[in-house]
GROMACS .gro file of C-alpha atoms in nm:
model
  291
    1UNK     CA    1   7.394  10.475  10.857
    2UNK     CA    2   7.199  10.303  11.133
    3UNK     CA    3   7.357  10.152  11.446
    4UNK     CA    4   7.370   9.799  11.305
    5UNK     CA    5   7.554   9.916  10.993
    6UNK     CA    6   7.795  10.122  11.202
    7UNK     CA    7   7.878   9.827  11.419
    8UNK     CA    8   7.917   9.605  11.111
    9UNK     CA    9   8.167   9.850  10.970
   10UNK     CA   10   8.356   9.862  11.301
   11UNK     CA   11   8.374   9.485  11.315
   12UNK     CA   12   8.476   9.447  10.951
   13UNK     CA   13   8.792   9.238  10.896
   14UNK     CA   14   9.014   9.420  10.642
   15UNK     CA   15   9.248   9.238  10.407
   16UNK     CA   16   9.587   9.178  10.557
   17UNK     CA   17   9.824   9.476  10.522
   18UNK     CA   18   9.553   9.669  10.335
   19UNK     CA   19   9.596   9.999  10.532
   20UNK     CA   20   9.887  10.159  10.711
   21UNK     CA   21   9.793  10.436  10.958
   22UNK     CA   22  10.106  10.502  11.154
   23UNK     CA   23  10.118  10.864  11.044
   24UNK     CA   24   9.770  10.922  11.196
   25UNK     CA   25   9.883  10.780  11.525
   26UNK     CA   26  10.190  10.999  11.549
   27UNK     CA   27  10.061  11.317  11.382
   28UNK     CA   28   9.775  11.392  11.626
   29UNK     CA   29   9.919  11.631  11.889
   30UNK     CA   30   9.711  11.491  12.176
   31UNK     CA   31   9.792  11.121  12.099
   32UNK     CA   32  10.159  11.207  12.040
   33UNK     CA   33  10.170  11.368  12.383
   34UNK     CA   34  10.014  11.053  12.537
   35UNK     CA   35  10.271  10.837  12.356
   36UNK     CA   36  10.557  11.049  12.484
   37UNK     CA   37  10.436  11.000  12.842
   38UNK     CA   38  10.450  10.624  12.790
   39UNK     CA   39  10.798  10.656  12.636
   40UNK     CA   40  10.926  10.846  12.932
   41UNK     CA   41  10.771  10.637  13.205
   42UNK     CA   42  11.075  10.439  13.334
   43UNK     CA   43  10.868  10.171  13.506
   44UNK     CA   44  10.657  10.031  13.220
   45UNK     CA   45  10.704   9.842  12.895
   46UNK     CA   46  10.461  10.034  12.678
   47UNK     CA   47  10.592  10.264  12.399
   48UNK     CA   48  10.946  10.184  12.518
   49UNK     CA   49  11.117   9.930  12.747
   50UNK     CA   50  11.156  10.004  13.113
   51UNK     CA   51  11.466  10.193  13.218
   52UNK     CA   52  11.669   9.901  13.355
   53UNK     CA   53  11.612   9.708  13.027
   54UNK     CA   54  11.723  10.005  12.820
   55UNK     CA   55  12.039  10.054  13.027
   56UNK     CA   56  12.122   9.681  12.994
   57UNK     CA   57  12.055   9.694  12.624
   58UNK     CA   58  12.288   9.987  12.564
   59UNK     CA   59  12.565   9.825  12.769
   60UNK     CA   60  12.524   9.509  12.563
   61UNK     CA   61  12.527   9.695  12.229
   62UNK     CA   62  12.844   9.878  12.324
   63UNK     CA   63  13.012   9.557  12.432
   64UNK     CA   64  12.884   9.330  12.157
   65UNK     CA   65  12.985   9.562  11.872
   66UNK     CA   66  13.292   9.724  12.040
   67UNK     CA   67  13.137  10.067  11.997
   68UNK     CA   68  13.375  10.356  12.066
   69UNK     CA   69  13.415  10.726  11.982
   70UNK     CA   70  13.499  10.639  11.621
   71UNK     CA   71  13.180  10.436  11.576
   72UNK     CA   72  12.874  10.556  11.383
   73UNK     CA   73  12.528  10.429  11.489
   74UNK     CA   74  12.182  10.502  11.340
   75UNK     CA   75  11.856  10.423  11.522
   76UNK     CA   76  11.544  10.386  11.306
   77UNK     CA   77  11.234  10.484  11.505
   78UNK     CA   78  11.444  10.660  11.773
   79UNK     CA   79  11.144  10.824  11.946
   80UNK     CA   80  11.255  11.060  12.227
   81UNK     CA   81  11.611  10.938  12.206
   82UNK     CA   82  11.620  10.685  12.491
   83UNK     CA   83  11.890  10.481  12.314
   84UNK     CA   84  12.058  10.751  12.108
   85UNK     CA   85  12.117  10.975  12.412
   86UNK     CA   86  12.279  10.691  12.612
   87UNK     CA   87  12.500  10.596  12.317
   88UNK     CA   88  12.605  10.958  12.256
   89UNK     CA   89  12.698  10.994  12.623
   90UNK     CA   90  12.967  10.737  12.555
   91UNK     CA   91  13.115  10.949  12.273
   92UNK     CA   92  12.957  10.747  11.991
   93UNK     CA   93  12.845  10.936  11.679
   94UNK     CA   94  12.470  10.885  11.659
   95UNK     CA   95  12.188  10.957  11.416
   96UNK     CA   96  11.821  10.910  11.505
   97UNK     CA   97  11.531  10.895  11.254
   98UNK     CA   98  11.162  10.931  11.346
   99UNK     CA   99  10.856  11.103  11.205
  100UNK     CA  100  10.710  11.207  11.547
  101UNK     CA  101  10.769  11.582  11.577
  102UNK     CA  102  10.671  11.561  11.943
  103UNK     CA  103  10.917  11.286  12.032
  104UNK     CA  104  11.199  11.444  11.833
  105UNK     CA  105  11.138  11.780  11.999
  106UNK     CA  106  11.201  11.614  12.335
  107UNK     CA  107  11.508  11.426  12.203
  108UNK     CA  108  11.661  11.743  12.056
  109UNK     CA  109  11.601  11.944  12.375
  110UNK     CA  110  11.757  11.670  12.583
  111UNK     CA  111  12.059  11.657  12.355
  112UNK     CA  112  12.104  12.031  12.371
  113UNK     CA  113  12.067  12.048  12.744
  114UNK     CA  114  12.320  11.770  12.792
  115UNK     CA  115  12.565  11.881  12.519
  116UNK     CA  116  12.520  11.562  12.318
  117UNK     CA  117  12.620  11.563  11.951
  118UNK     CA  118  12.329  11.377  11.792
  119UNK     CA  119  12.179  11.425  11.445
  120UNK     CA  120  11.805  11.382  11.450
  121UNK     CA  121  11.606  11.355  11.125
  122UNK     CA  122  11.232  11.413  11.129
  123UNK     CA  123  11.120  11.181  10.850
  124UNK     CA  124  10.938  10.857  10.787
  125UNK     CA  125  11.223  10.608  10.800
  126UNK     CA  126  11.080  10.426  10.500
  127UNK     CA  127  11.156  10.741  10.292
  128UNK     CA  128  11.488  10.835  10.468
  129UNK     CA  129  11.798  10.824  10.244
  130UNK     CA  130  12.160  10.902  10.324
  131UNK     CA  131  12.508  10.870  10.169
  132UNK     CA  132  12.657  10.806  10.516
  133UNK     CA  133  12.777  10.459  10.621
  134UNK     CA  134  12.714  10.317  10.967
  135UNK     CA  135  12.881  10.054  11.186
  136UNK     CA  136  12.555   9.970  11.355
  137UNK     CA  137  12.189  10.004  11.247
  138UNK     CA  138  11.922   9.952  11.515
  139UNK     CA  139  11.547   9.909  11.512
  140UNK     CA  140  11.418   9.832  11.860
  141UNK     CA  141  11.085   9.751  12.032
  142UNK     CA  142  10.968   9.515  11.754
  143UNK     CA  143  10.898   9.809  11.515
  144UNK     CA  144  11.001   9.577  11.229
  145UNK     CA  145  10.687   9.373  11.296
  146UNK     CA  146  10.454   9.670  11.231
  147UNK     CA  147  10.566   9.687  10.868
  148UNK     CA  148  10.429   9.501  10.564
  149UNK     CA  149  10.653   9.256  10.378
  150UNK     CA  150  10.701   9.518  10.104
  151UNK     CA  151  10.802   9.785  10.360
  152UNK     CA  152  11.035   9.544  10.535
  153UNK     CA  153  11.207   9.453  10.210
  154UNK     CA  154  11.258   9.826  10.139
  155UNK     CA  155  11.414   9.879  10.482
  156UNK     CA  156  11.644   9.578  10.456
  157UNK     CA  157  11.771   9.693  10.120
  158UNK     CA  158  11.834  10.040  10.265
  159UNK     CA  159  12.017   9.902  10.567
  160UNK     CA  160  12.240   9.676  10.352
  161UNK     CA  161  12.331   9.981  10.146
  162UNK     CA  162  12.430  10.205  10.438
  163UNK     CA  163  12.636   9.948  10.634
  164UNK     CA  164  13.012   9.977  10.657
  165UNK     CA  165  13.203   9.672  10.534
  166UNK     CA  166  13.195   9.515  10.886
  167UNK     CA  167  12.869   9.681  10.992
  168UNK     CA  168  12.584   9.502  11.169
  169UNK     CA  169  12.208   9.548  11.207
  170UNK     CA  170  12.018   9.473  11.527
  171UNK     CA  171  11.640   9.432  11.550
  172UNK     CA  172  11.388   9.243  11.761
  173UNK     CA  173  11.068   9.071  11.654
  174UNK     CA  174  10.767   8.891  11.788
  175UNK     CA  175  10.788   8.512  11.746
  176UNK     CA  176  10.547   8.267  11.594
  177UNK     CA  177  10.566   7.984  11.843
  178UNK     CA  178  10.369   7.663  11.859
  179UNK     CA  179  10.134   7.632  12.161
  180UNK     CA  180  10.223   7.342  12.385
  181UNK     CA  181  10.457   7.242  12.662
  182UNK     CA  182  10.621   7.539  12.828
  183UNK     CA  183  10.480   7.769  12.560
  184UNK     CA  184  10.136   7.742  12.727
  185UNK     CA  185  10.261   8.004  12.980
  186UNK     CA  186  10.335   8.255  12.706
  187UNK     CA  187  10.064   8.513  12.630
  188UNK     CA  188  10.220   8.733  12.363
  189UNK     CA  189  10.320   8.473  12.099
  190UNK     CA  190  10.103   8.424  11.796
  191UNK     CA  191   9.974   8.082  11.898
  192UNK     CA  192   9.808   8.223  12.207
  193UNK     CA  193   9.660   8.535  12.057
  194UNK     CA  194   9.283   8.521  12.019
  195UNK     CA  195   9.034   8.722  11.818
  196UNK     CA  196   8.842   8.957  12.046
  197UNK     CA  197   8.625   9.268  12.047
  198UNK     CA  198   8.630   9.525  12.326
  199UNK     CA  199   8.428   9.844  12.364
  200UNK     CA  200   8.456  10.099  12.643
  201UNK     CA  201   8.374  10.463  12.695
  202UNK     CA  202   8.699  10.664  12.697
  203UNK     CA  203   8.887  10.342  12.612
  204UNK     CA  204   9.245  10.318  12.760
  205UNK     CA  205   9.166  10.588  13.020
  206UNK     CA  206   9.129  10.876  12.774
  207UNK     CA  207   9.437  10.793  12.572
  208UNK     CA  208   9.276  10.867  12.231
  209UNK     CA  209   9.114  11.204  12.285
  210UNK     CA  210   9.081  11.482  12.547
  211UNK     CA  211   8.698  11.470  12.516
  212UNK     CA  212   8.453  11.191  12.576
  213UNK     CA  213   8.450  10.911  12.315
  214UNK     CA  214   8.378  10.542  12.266
  215UNK     CA  215   8.667  10.318  12.186
  216UNK     CA  216   8.643   9.981  12.004
  217UNK     CA  217   8.926   9.734  11.976
  218UNK     CA  218   8.891   9.452  11.731
  219UNK     CA  219   9.172   9.195  11.727
  220UNK     CA  220   9.190   8.999  11.406
  221UNK     CA  221   9.415   8.699  11.347
  222UNK     CA  222   9.549   8.595  11.001
  223UNK     CA  223   9.677   8.241  11.051
  224UNK     CA  224   9.825   8.193  10.704
  225UNK     CA  225  10.036   8.513  10.714
  226UNK     CA  226  10.104   8.491  11.088
  227UNK     CA  227   9.977   8.846  11.139
  228UNK     CA  228   9.768   9.007  11.411
  229UNK     CA  229   9.574   9.326  11.351
  230UNK     CA  230   9.468   9.548  11.641
  231UNK     CA  231   9.201   9.768  11.489
  232UNK     CA  232   9.114  10.069  11.706
  233UNK     CA  233   8.793  10.258  11.617
  234UNK     CA  234   8.756  10.583  11.810
  235UNK     CA  235   8.404  10.734  11.792
  236UNK     CA  236   8.403  11.101  11.876
  237UNK     CA  237   8.106  11.343  11.886
  238UNK     CA  238   8.196  11.485  11.545
  239UNK     CA  239   8.417  11.224  11.378
  240UNK     CA  240   8.540  10.867  11.373
  241UNK     CA  241   8.904  10.757  11.359
  242UNK     CA  242   9.034  10.416  11.269
  243UNK     CA  243   9.390  10.310  11.356
  244UNK     CA  244   9.551   9.989  11.238
  245UNK     CA  245   9.831   9.829  11.443
  246UNK     CA  246   9.969   9.536  11.241
  247UNK     CA  247  10.195   9.282  11.407
  248UNK     CA  248  10.394   9.028  11.209
  249UNK     CA  249  10.510   8.716  11.394
  250UNK     CA  250  10.821   8.532  11.280
  251UNK     CA  251  10.977   8.195  11.306
  252UNK     CA  252  11.354   8.201  11.281
  253UNK     CA  253  11.327   8.026  10.951
  254UNK     CA  254  11.087   8.278  10.809
  255UNK     CA  255  11.294   8.574  10.919
  256UNK     CA  256  11.613   8.406  10.778
  257UNK     CA  257  11.443   8.367  10.440
  258UNK     CA  258  11.325   8.728  10.437
  259UNK     CA  259  11.664   8.885  10.523
  260UNK     CA  260  11.860   8.663  10.289
  261UNK     CA  261  11.638   8.772   9.999
  262UNK     CA  262  11.782   9.121  10.055
  263UNK     CA  263  12.149   9.029  10.062
  264UNK     CA  264  12.180   8.990  10.439
  265UNK     CA  265  12.224   8.696  10.675
  266UNK     CA  266  12.148   8.630  11.037
  267UNK     CA  267  12.474   8.628  11.225
  268UNK     CA  268  12.343   8.548  11.578
  269UNK     CA  269  12.015   8.517  11.771
  270UNK     CA  270  11.926   8.620  12.120
  271UNK     CA  271  11.616   8.642  12.341
  272UNK     CA  272  11.629   9.017  12.341
  273UNK     CA  273  11.836   9.332  12.284
  274UNK     CA  274  12.011   9.267  12.613
  275UNK     CA  275  12.195   8.970  12.453
  276UNK     CA  276  12.028   8.700  12.658
  277UNK     CA  277  12.094   8.345  12.530
  278UNK     CA  278  11.826   8.241  12.276
  279UNK     CA  279  11.567   8.006  12.428
  280UNK     CA  280  11.263   8.047  12.202
  281UNK     CA  281  11.062   8.294  12.407
  282UNK     CA  282  10.791   8.515  12.267
  283UNK     CA  283  11.038   8.760  12.117
  284UNK     CA  284  11.381   8.729  11.964
  285UNK     CA  285  11.659   8.969  11.870
  286UNK     CA  286  11.886   8.907  11.571
  287UNK     CA  287  12.217   9.048  11.445
  288UNK     CA  288  12.227   9.078  11.071
  289UNK     CA  289  12.526   9.121  10.853
  290UNK     CA  290  12.592   9.132  10.477
  291UNK     CA  291  12.570   8.792  10.310
   0.00000   0.00000   0.00000
């Protein structure tokens, strides 16, 4: 393949939701180590929220859902346990599910060192099954948006099945806002995302590999589906890796329709997981309950 053909392949726009590569991102030991560093950096909103945000979120969750030592919470995509650990410190019974062995190793060690009773399950949460019932199900940091409609439907059905009678689900999502007025200042909403192509040697400061490489980032926009794809192509001396980061953007109406199709309803809407009053910013958090 000559250089023109290679670049054409790199710049190729795939069909929406055609590939799902999350396991590649989390299975590579070097990349997983880099991701953990982002998770544990208390000052940045990268793989996780910053520390003050997380603390405020946990305080709000405990207050909003009256969580106590009799409560059972499960966190899907728990990572290194930033939320599960804080909840367990309040005596709450907590389960965390994630398929990153590196992140869960950190979470388990932290729990052991701090005598926290947390059950961690190393598994793709799409495949995770349990007979337990939970008072609260959480999925935080807009993980829901990285899943295809089929995957989201599967998760919503699972969540509805494992809720207690009065149980709730909390998740946050990117919003599909209309550009105009005060929205012109927003940069993360769908309306202001643009298709771009970036190429740099050792792209993202060596995040993708310990050796020299060339990194390409192609951002594709799918207006009809309200989806953004961040396609990373990492060209190493001996191989090439392609990572797809899909991002679904929602209106409140579209999210309502999606959850109601799975026997759930939106109970309340907020700006974020801290419970801030809803004002149509570039993200929103919702509380779901059985219909």
